């Protein structure tokens, strides 16, 4: 399974450099404007875009069929895609806390934003990956675009709530969103493994 993840990282290395440059830009904008929304919003996009890019390469090259013939199990294939998503998400999310602290933006409102966007990023992975496994990358791109639009709308609502309500109430809600994203991750993985068991490669 580790080999599968390393293979994915090698396949998307060129695109990863592009994503990295964009993330540095978003980091700079967030620090300069003291608005962490720019960077946290980008996390939601990239933590799904990278696994989708890896899946697109695999779909094009019929990698799954080769992997199964080589002894990799269906569950390992499914789990490796989720681990790739976490491998992108967790460092980027950790950096957001560093940016807030280093940029002098540390307050309860921004902490609420970080926790909420962590949950939203996980929920985005939770929703999109099983759909992609079921219908493929090309057809699933429409679902991805729709999900991102929903995320943008939810982010706007979150920003409004943070600015208008603030305080502990928003923080509690943010913790709930994060908890939902974590719980949904395991449920989503279970669903994805079920899809892979029935999938004909």
PDB file of C-alpha atoms in Angstrom:
ATOM      1  CA  UNK A   1       0.000   0.000   0.000  1.00  0.00           C
ATOM      2  CA  UNK A   2       2.916   2.333   0.744  1.00  0.00           C
ATOM      3  CA  UNK A   3       4.236   1.571  -2.729  1.00  0.00           C
ATOM      4  CA  UNK A   4       0.896   2.617  -4.222  1.00  0.00           C
ATOM      5  CA  UNK A   5       1.050   5.969  -2.440  1.00  0.00           C
ATOM      6  CA  UNK A   6       4.659   6.533  -3.552  1.00  0.00           C
ATOM      7  CA  UNK A   7       3.614   5.697  -7.119  1.00  0.00           C
ATOM      8  CA  UNK A   8       0.786   8.265  -6.894  1.00  0.00           C
ATOM      9  CA  UNK A   9       3.148  10.960  -5.629  1.00  0.00           C
ATOM     10  CA  UNK A  10       5.578  10.271  -8.473  1.00  0.00           C
ATOM     11  CA  UNK A  11       2.770  10.403 -11.058  1.00  0.00           C
ATOM     12  CA  UNK A  12       1.509  13.781  -9.873  1.00  0.00           C
ATOM     13  CA  UNK A  13       4.901  15.314  -9.094  1.00  0.00           C
ATOM     14  CA  UNK A  14       4.661  17.806 -11.966  1.00  0.00           C
ATOM     15  CA  UNK A  15       1.197  18.941 -10.947  1.00  0.00           C
ATOM     16  CA  UNK A  16       2.232  18.915  -7.297  1.00  0.00           C
ATOM     17  CA  UNK A  17       4.846  21.582  -7.991  1.00  0.00           C
ATOM     18  CA  UNK A  18       2.116  23.702  -9.578  1.00  0.00           C
ATOM     19  CA  UNK A  19      -0.138  23.181  -6.564  1.00  0.00           C
ATOM     20  CA  UNK A  20       2.722  24.007  -4.205  1.00  0.00           C
ATOM     21  CA  UNK A  21       3.380  27.334  -5.913  1.00  0.00           C
ATOM     22  CA  UNK A  22      -0.307  28.212  -5.690  1.00  0.00           C
ATOM     23  CA  UNK A  23      -0.387  27.312  -2.007  1.00  0.00           C
ATOM     24  CA  UNK A  24       2.587  29.571  -1.316  1.00  0.00           C
ATOM     25  CA  UNK A  25       0.699  32.390  -3.030  1.00  0.00           C
ATOM     26  CA  UNK A  26      -2.383  31.751  -0.891  1.00  0.00           C
ATOM     27  CA  UNK A  27      -0.209  31.645   2.223  1.00  0.00           C
ATOM     28  CA  UNK A  28       1.311  35.014   1.371  1.00  0.00           C
ATOM     29  CA  UNK A  29      -2.068  36.586   0.613  1.00  0.00           C
ATOM     30  CA  UNK A  30      -3.516  35.290   3.900  1.00  0.00           C
ATOM     31  CA  UNK A  31      -0.614  36.680   5.937  1.00  0.00           C
ATOM     32  CA  UNK A  32      -0.506  40.034   4.126  1.00  0.00           C
ATOM     33  CA  UNK A  33      -4.263  40.599   4.343  1.00  0.00           C
ATOM     34  CA  UNK A  34      -4.537  38.883   7.752  1.00  0.00           C
ATOM     35  CA  UNK A  35      -7.374  36.837   6.309  1.00  0.00           C
ATOM     36  CA  UNK A  36      -6.921  33.099   6.799  1.00  0.00           C
ATOM     37  CA  UNK A  37      -9.935  32.302   4.582  1.00  0.00           C
ATOM     38  CA  UNK A  38      -7.768  32.440   1.438  1.00  0.00           C
ATOM     39  CA  UNK A  39      -5.488  29.655   2.595  1.00  0.00           C
ATOM     40  CA  UNK A  40      -8.076  27.479   4.341  1.00  0.00           C
ATOM     41  CA  UNK A  41     -10.344  27.664   1.301  1.00  0.00           C
ATOM     42  CA  UNK A  42      -7.493  26.474  -0.884  1.00  0.00           C
ATOM     43  CA  UNK A  43      -6.954  23.489   1.422  1.00  0.00           C
ATOM     44  CA  UNK A  44     -10.438  22.205   0.603  1.00  0.00           C
ATOM     45  CA  UNK A  45      -9.670  22.353  -3.116  1.00  0.00           C
ATOM     46  CA  UNK A  46      -6.188  20.842  -3.079  1.00  0.00           C
ATOM     47  CA  UNK A  47      -6.808  17.967  -0.669  1.00  0.00           C
ATOM     48  CA  UNK A  48      -9.274  16.576  -3.212  1.00  0.00           C
ATOM     49  CA  UNK A  49      -7.627  17.770  -6.442  1.00  0.00           C
ATOM     50  CA  UNK A  50      -4.435  15.807  -5.742  1.00  0.00           C
ATOM     51  CA  UNK A  51      -6.124  12.392  -5.198  1.00  0.00           C
ATOM     52  CA  UNK A  52      -8.315  13.037  -8.242  1.00  0.00           C
ATOM     53  CA  UNK A  53      -5.231  13.695 -10.363  1.00  0.00           C
ATOM     54  CA  UNK A  54      -3.683  10.444  -9.143  1.00  0.00           C
ATOM     55  CA  UNK A  55      -6.903   8.540  -9.857  1.00  0.00           C
ATOM     56  CA  UNK A  56      -7.066  10.029 -13.357  1.00  0.00           C
ATOM     57  CA  UNK A  57      -3.600   8.632 -14.132  1.00  0.00           C
ATOM     58  CA  UNK A  58      -4.601   5.234 -12.760  1.00  0.00           C
ATOM     59  CA  UNK A  59      -7.830   5.177 -14.746  1.00  0.00           C
ATOM     60  CA  UNK A  60      -5.997   6.075 -17.947  1.00  0.00           C
ATOM     61  CA  UNK A  61      -3.356   3.358 -17.472  1.00  0.00           C
ATOM     62  CA  UNK A  62      -5.693   0.681 -16.036  1.00  0.00           C
ATOM     63  CA  UNK A  63      -3.494   0.637 -12.955  1.00  0.00           C
ATOM     64  CA  UNK A  64      -6.107  -0.982 -10.691  1.00  0.00           C
ATOM     65  CA  UNK A  65      -6.300  -4.078 -12.887  1.00  0.00           C
ATOM     66  CA  UNK A  66      -2.507  -4.396 -12.844  1.00  0.00           C
ATOM     67  CA  UNK A  67      -2.330  -3.828  -9.065  1.00  0.00           C
ATOM     68  CA  UNK A  68      -4.944  -6.495  -8.356  1.00  0.00           C
ATOM     69  CA  UNK A  69      -3.078  -8.954 -10.572  1.00  0.00           C
ATOM     70  CA  UNK A  70       0.101  -8.135  -8.623  1.00  0.00           C
ATOM     71  CA  UNK A  71      -1.445  -9.100  -5.290  1.00  0.00           C
ATOM     72  CA  UNK A  72      -2.708  -5.729  -3.999  1.00  0.00           C
ATOM     73  CA  UNK A  73      -6.139  -6.187  -2.428  1.00  0.00           C
ATOM     74  CA  UNK A  74      -9.192  -4.109  -3.275  1.00  0.00           C
ATOM     75  CA  UNK A  75      -9.330  -2.759   0.268  1.00  0.00           C
ATOM     76  CA  UNK A  76      -5.698  -1.682   0.058  1.00  0.00           C
ATOM     77  CA  UNK A  77      -6.404   0.200  -3.156  1.00  0.00           C
ATOM     78  CA  UNK A  78      -9.309   2.049  -1.573  1.00  0.00           C
ATOM     79  CA  UNK A  79      -7.441   2.815   1.656  1.00  0.00           C
ATOM     80  CA  UNK A  80      -4.377   4.088  -0.238  1.00  0.00           C
ATOM     81  CA  UNK A  81      -6.487   6.754  -1.986  1.00  0.00           C
ATOM     82  CA  UNK A  82      -7.859   7.971   1.348  1.00  0.00           C
ATOM     83  CA  UNK A  83      -4.381   7.991   2.876  1.00  0.00           C
ATOM     84  CA  UNK A  84      -3.162  10.082  -0.054  1.00  0.00           C
ATOM     85  CA  UNK A  85      -5.915  12.596   0.698  1.00  0.00           C
ATOM     86  CA  UNK A  86      -4.858  12.706   4.354  1.00  0.00           C
ATOM     87  CA  UNK A  87      -1.204  13.004   3.347  1.00  0.00           C
ATOM     88  CA  UNK A  88      -2.104  16.219   1.514  1.00  0.00           C
ATOM     89  CA  UNK A  89      -4.671  17.512   4.003  1.00  0.00           C
ATOM     90  CA  UNK A  90      -2.931  17.102   7.363  1.00  0.00           C
ATOM     91  CA  UNK A  91       0.311  19.041   6.628  1.00  0.00           C
ATOM     92  CA  UNK A  92      -1.610  21.826   4.904  1.00  0.00           C
ATOM     93  CA  UNK A  93      -4.062  22.068   7.792  1.00  0.00           C
ATOM     94  CA  UNK A  94      -1.199  22.114  10.316  1.00  0.00           C
ATOM     95  CA  UNK A  95       0.427  24.959   8.368  1.00  0.00           C
ATOM     96  CA  UNK A  96      -2.791  26.987   8.693  1.00  0.00           C
ATOM     97  CA  UNK A  97      -2.378  27.008  12.498  1.00  0.00           C
ATOM     98  CA  UNK A  98       1.232  28.136  12.086  1.00  0.00           C
ATOM     99  CA  UNK A  99       0.170  30.932   9.723  1.00  0.00           C
ATOM    100  CA  UNK A 100      -2.459  32.180  12.153  1.00  0.00           C
ATOM    101  CA  UNK A 101       0.028  32.181  15.040  1.00  0.00           C
ATOM    102  CA  UNK A 102       2.936  33.662  13.070  1.00  0.00           C
ATOM    103  CA  UNK A 103       0.731  36.274  11.412  1.00  0.00           C
ATOM    104  CA  UNK A 104      -0.632  37.594  14.704  1.00  0.00           C
ATOM    105  CA  UNK A 105      -4.157  36.433  13.813  1.00  0.00           C
ATOM    106  CA  UNK A 106      -4.717  34.140  16.777  1.00  0.00           C
ATOM    107  CA  UNK A 107      -8.212  34.622  18.225  1.00  0.00           C
ATOM    108  CA  UNK A 108     -11.305  32.522  18.851  1.00  0.00           C
ATOM    109  CA  UNK A 109     -12.878  33.498  15.519  1.00  0.00           C
ATOM    110  CA  UNK A 110      -9.908  32.348  13.458  1.00  0.00           C
ATOM    111  CA  UNK A 111      -9.618  29.179  15.537  1.00  0.00           C
ATOM    112  CA  UNK A 112     -13.258  28.505  14.635  1.00  0.00           C
ATOM    113  CA  UNK A 113     -12.413  29.012  10.970  1.00  0.00           C
ATOM    114  CA  UNK A 114      -9.473  26.590  11.126  1.00  0.00           C
ATOM    115  CA  UNK A 115     -11.529  23.881  12.815  1.00  0.00           C
ATOM    116  CA  UNK A 116     -14.501  24.379  10.503  1.00  0.00           C
ATOM    117  CA  UNK A 117     -12.435  24.279   7.337  1.00  0.00           C
ATOM    118  CA  UNK A 118     -10.661  21.187   8.604  1.00  0.00           C
ATOM    119  CA  UNK A 119     -14.048  19.529   8.915  1.00  0.00           C
ATOM    120  CA  UNK A 120     -15.246  20.863   5.564  1.00  0.00           C
ATOM    121  CA  UNK A 121     -12.109  19.552   3.811  1.00  0.00           C
ATOM    122  CA  UNK A 122     -12.643  16.100   5.305  1.00  0.00           C
ATOM    123  CA  UNK A 123     -16.336  16.133   4.406  1.00  0.00           C
ATOM    124  CA  UNK A 124     -15.414  17.031   0.833  1.00  0.00           C
ATOM    125  CA  UNK A 125     -13.128  13.995   0.681  1.00  0.00           C
ATOM    126  CA  UNK A 126     -15.847  11.906   2.336  1.00  0.00           C
ATOM    127  CA  UNK A 127     -18.380  12.781  -0.342  1.00  0.00           C
ATOM    128  CA  UNK A 128     -16.282  12.863  -3.488  1.00  0.00           C
ATOM    129  CA  UNK A 129     -14.047   9.795  -3.259  1.00  0.00           C
ATOM    130  CA  UNK A 130     -16.810   7.146  -3.087  1.00  0.00           C
ATOM    131  CA  UNK A 131     -18.561   8.826  -6.021  1.00  0.00           C
ATOM    132  CA  UNK A 132     -15.333   8.828  -8.045  1.00  0.00           C
ATOM    133  CA  UNK A 133     -14.755   5.171  -7.221  1.00  0.00           C
ATOM    134  CA  UNK A 134     -18.264   4.375  -8.409  1.00  0.00           C
ATOM    135  CA  UNK A 135     -18.541   6.346 -11.648  1.00  0.00           C
ATOM    136  CA  UNK A 136     -14.953   7.192 -12.570  1.00  0.00           C
ATOM    137  CA  UNK A 137     -12.916  10.394 -12.668  1.00  0.00           C
ATOM    138  CA  UNK A 138     -14.305  11.918 -15.867  1.00  0.00           C
ATOM    139  CA  UNK A 139     -17.968  11.579 -14.910  1.00  0.00           C
ATOM    140  CA  UNK A 140     -17.138  12.429 -11.328  1.00  0.00           C
ATOM    141  CA  UNK A 141     -15.655  15.814 -12.210  1.00  0.00           C
ATOM    142  CA  UNK A 142     -19.159  17.271 -12.407  1.00  0.00           C
ATOM    143  CA  UNK A 143     -19.825  16.032  -8.884  1.00  0.00           C
ATOM    144  CA  UNK A 144     -16.531  17.559  -7.808  1.00  0.00           C
ATOM    145  CA  UNK A 145     -17.397  20.934  -9.304  1.00  0.00           C
ATOM    146  CA  UNK A 146     -20.859  20.868  -7.721  1.00  0.00           C
ATOM    147  CA  UNK A 147     -19.389  19.921  -4.346  1.00  0.00           C
ATOM    148  CA  UNK A 148     -16.868  22.768  -4.523  1.00  0.00           C
ATOM    149  CA  UNK A 149     -19.694  25.212  -5.287  1.00  0.00           C
ATOM    150  CA  UNK A 150     -21.572  23.932  -2.237  1.00  0.00           C
ATOM    151  CA  UNK A 151     -18.401  24.321  -0.173  1.00  0.00           C
ATOM    152  CA  UNK A 152     -18.005  27.919  -1.369  1.00  0.00           C
ATOM    153  CA  UNK A 153     -21.591  28.651  -0.327  1.00  0.00           C
ATOM    154  CA  UNK A 154     -21.060  27.021   3.072  1.00  0.00           C
ATOM    155  CA  UNK A 155     -17.813  28.945   3.492  1.00  0.00           C
ATOM    156  CA  UNK A 156     -19.606  32.230   2.841  1.00  0.00           C
ATOM    157  CA  UNK A 157     -22.207  31.254   5.443  1.00  0.00           C
ATOM    158  CA  UNK A 158     -19.472  30.308   7.873  1.00  0.00           C
ATOM    159  CA  UNK A 159     -17.745  33.647   7.381  1.00  0.00           C
ATOM    160  CA  UNK A 160     -21.006  35.456   8.058  1.00  0.00           C
ATOM    161  CA  UNK A 161     -21.621  33.465  11.249  1.00  0.00           C
ATOM    162  CA  UNK A 162     -18.104  34.003  12.524  1.00  0.00           C
ATOM    163  CA  UNK A 163     -18.276  37.749  11.911  1.00  0.00           C
ATOM    164  CA  UNK A 164     -21.812  38.240  13.241  1.00  0.00           C
ATOM    165  CA  UNK A 165     -21.971  35.782  16.141  1.00  0.00           C
ATOM    166  CA  UNK A 166     -18.415  34.923  17.122  1.00  0.00           C
ATOM    167  CA  UNK A 167     -17.446  33.650  20.533  1.00  0.00           C
ATOM    168  CA  UNK A 168     -17.860  30.198  22.013  1.00  0.00           C
ATOM    169  CA  UNK A 169     -21.050  29.403  20.094  1.00  0.00           C
ATOM    170  CA  UNK A 170     -19.266  29.410  16.736  1.00  0.00           C
ATOM    171  CA  UNK A 171     -16.319  27.526  18.237  1.00  0.00           C
ATOM    172  CA  UNK A 172     -18.605  24.728  19.429  1.00  0.00           C
ATOM    173  CA  UNK A 173     -20.209  24.552  15.998  1.00  0.00           C
ATOM    174  CA  UNK A 174     -16.755  24.369  14.396  1.00  0.00           C
ATOM    175  CA  UNK A 175     -15.767  21.464  16.643  1.00  0.00           C
ATOM    176  CA  UNK A 176     -18.997  19.722  15.624  1.00  0.00           C
ATOM    177  CA  UNK A 177     -18.190  20.203  11.920  1.00  0.00           C
ATOM    178  CA  UNK A 178     -14.695  18.800  12.448  1.00  0.00           C
ATOM    179  CA  UNK A 179     -16.064  15.820  14.386  1.00  0.00           C
ATOM    180  CA  UNK A 180     -18.572  15.176  11.597  1.00  0.00           C
ATOM    181  CA  UNK A 181     -15.773  15.247   9.032  1.00  0.00           C
ATOM    182  CA  UNK A 182     -13.690  12.760  11.032  1.00  0.00           C
ATOM    183  CA  UNK A 183     -16.615  10.385  11.625  1.00  0.00           C
ATOM    184  CA  UNK A 184     -17.660  10.700   7.993  1.00  0.00           C
ATOM    185  CA  UNK A 185     -14.147   9.801   6.886  1.00  0.00           C
ATOM    186  CA  UNK A 186     -14.404   6.306   8.344  1.00  0.00           C
ATOM    187  CA  UNK A 187     -17.948   5.831   7.060  1.00  0.00           C
ATOM    188  CA  UNK A 188     -16.891   7.017   3.608  1.00  0.00           C
ATOM    189  CA  UNK A 189     -13.932   4.626   3.621  1.00  0.00           C
ATOM    190  CA  UNK A 190     -16.221   1.735   4.511  1.00  0.00           C
ATOM    191  CA  UNK A 191     -18.545   2.646   1.638  1.00  0.00           C
ATOM    192  CA  UNK A 192     -15.582   2.971  -0.748  1.00  0.00           C
ATOM    193  CA  UNK A 193     -14.265  -0.475   0.225  1.00  0.00           C
ATOM    194  CA  UNK A 194     -17.734  -1.886  -0.473  1.00  0.00           C
ATOM    195  CA  UNK A 195     -17.733  -0.255  -3.900  1.00  0.00           C
ATOM    196  CA  UNK A 196     -14.292  -1.664  -4.705  1.00  0.00           C
ATOM    197  CA  UNK A 197     -15.338  -5.180  -3.714  1.00  0.00           C
ATOM    198  CA  UNK A 198     -18.097  -5.120  -6.338  1.00  0.00           C
ATOM    199  CA  UNK A 199     -16.259  -3.158  -9.016  1.00  0.00           C
ATOM    200  CA  UNK A 200     -15.309  -4.888 -12.255  1.00  0.00           C
ATOM    201  CA  UNK A 201     -11.899  -3.682 -13.446  1.00  0.00           C
TER     202      UNK A 201
END
